[in-house]
Amino acid sequence: MPIIHRSTLLVLLLFFSQLNTFYGQSNRMDVTPSRRIVNIVNFIRLLEPRDPAITEDVLYQTVEKQVALMKQYHLGGTFLLQYDALMDPRYQRLLKSLPKDQFEIGAWWELPQPLIEKAGIKWRGKYAWDWHSDIGFSVGYTPEEREKIIDVYFNDFKKIFGYYPKSVASWVIDAHSLNYMYDKYKIVASANCKDQVGTDGFTLWGGYWNQAYYPSRINAYMPAQHAEKQLPVPVFRMLGSDPIRQYADGGKVTTLEPVYPYAGGNEQWVHWFLDIFSSDPVLGFNYTQAGQENSFTWAAMQKGLEMQLPIIARLKQEGKVQVETMAQSGRWFRQMYKVTPSTTFAVTRDLNTSNKKTIWYNSRFYRTNLLWMNGHLRIDDIHLFNEAVPDKYLNSVTKVNQSFFYTLPVVDGFQWGERDNPAGFRLMEIKDGNEQEVSGGDPVFSNTGQSTTHVSWPGSKGSFEIDLQENKLIITTGKSNTDNWFLDLYVATGAKTAFQQVDSVRATYSFDGHTYYLAVTQGRVETHPMGGLYRIKPDHGTIVLKLQDD
């Protein structure tokens, strides 16, 4: 055995240590299964004035049943308290009895009469809890009033539980409130409603699809692009949206909520949803929220919850999902990501005989949806994100029973299309002198980096290769390098869109007073010859879309 000098040995040991660290990190990145997070979140109201049969006792007993069922299957979770329920001794006793290492108590940010009046503000509601946007939610109050309301809730919460709440969720919540809650009280997680149009008076459309994001300091719904412009509180998207039908239906609720018999209360749908959630390809991490507010009552949710929780428990035991509290997920997100990550939610097999497949891709710059129907591809959604665009309620209030949160639409399949025929870019080709949609087989999804997903789609004349990158989308025909194809953007007749005009390198849009562009850095843009909005042709077999609002 040759003798190695001491100094040489130390250098070699240091080299191999660094090499092992490098490859160890690389291997962990490549082989560790993506995290699939389930938050079981039940939020609690004291009263339900819309139905006299739903008494305070009925609502309390619903929460008791939820607690018992979660304990039965050894599943922890988060209970979020509306202020009137927070001040009720029964809920205090029940929730204080829960094991702190499994359950979290936080804030549900609907604003009932006792909270508003204790903050010194006149109550404008018809009932002690009024569900209208301009009365029961923070967007109905001035920024100064919001701070007073927050101070009352957080201080009373601490008097009862001994600490400030770490998680705060609501159907809609404004940027000023979130900033104040973080800056003064150091919340670690928030959540808002799934994407929807008009349901219960709330429109949230075009945001980070599912998962979670860091919002802009001036827009709670808009992902920020830079760490210095973001609020470092991850906002999770609630309710477990069906990746195909929730978007296609827009105003309908197709989610994991157990009270809906065609979705979260349907055993076939639930098995399908949780199967794709836990096993289909994913970039970054996947997320869903289970649970239900007590206003629906135990009678309505019992069947669905008793069916769902054993499935979630089994997936947890098998190591396929992680069941966490919102605060645990928020802390994990902060540890993992300095800025909003790129993530996907894919469907490789749909329900029943449907042959639809889809992938949602999100980054801090944009979101997009690729949808395959009957062997054809449609890019039916592209929304850009811009941290400099404020939300409507940063400094003002809503005075109607509606609130609106948007990003910047480039393609809006639901709002610009028709039922079963979403608007979107269609992949077209010329065959025998005629224009037609490209036909192909099943797409294959794979991750090619921490922020990039690759889609390989076999077509009739070779494969199309699609790369979804953090700020661009690339489509190429690969080795065939042909230009005998193009993208056509079609919308429904009479659709009101944000599109303005095109030149050879970009399409111009204007929405809500903001002008922005879809830049084509490889390929060329043309006015559509036959009724579409415009056409994008490849250059040397490739189209590159820059998806970043500068």
Short mmCIF file of C-alpha atoms in Angstrom, two decimals, residues 147-148 150-152 154-155 164 166 177-187 217 231:
data_model
loop_
_atom_site.label_atom_id
_atom_site.label_comp_id
_atom_site.label_asym_id
_atom_site.label_seq_id
_atom_site.Cartn_x
_atom_site.Cartn_y
_atom_site.Cartn_z
CA GLU A 147 -55.95 47.00 11.02
CA LYS A 148 -58.32 47.63 13.94
CA ILE A 150 -57.05 42.41 12.92
CA ASP A 151 -55.79 43.76 16.24
CA VAL A 152 -59.01 42.80 18.01
CA PHE A 154 -55.37 38.49 17.15
CA ASN A 155 -55.26 39.88 20.69
CA TYR A 164 -51.19 34.42 17.93
CA LYS A 166 -50.14 31.21 12.52
CA SER A 177 -54.58 42.75 5.60
CA LEU A 178 -52.05 40.03 4.79
CA ASN A 179 -49.17 42.48 5.04
CA TYR A 180 -50.36 43.71 8.42
CA MET A 181 -50.90 40.18 9.75
CA TYR A 182 -47.38 39.19 8.73
CA ASP A 183 -45.53 42.35 9.67
CA LYS A 184 -47.11 42.67 13.12
CA TYR A 185 -48.16 39.13 14.07
CA LYS A 186 -45.86 36.92 11.93
CA ILE A 187 -48.40 34.57 10.37
CA ARG A 217 -46.93 42.98 -1.43
CA LEU A 231 -44.91 38.90 0.98
#
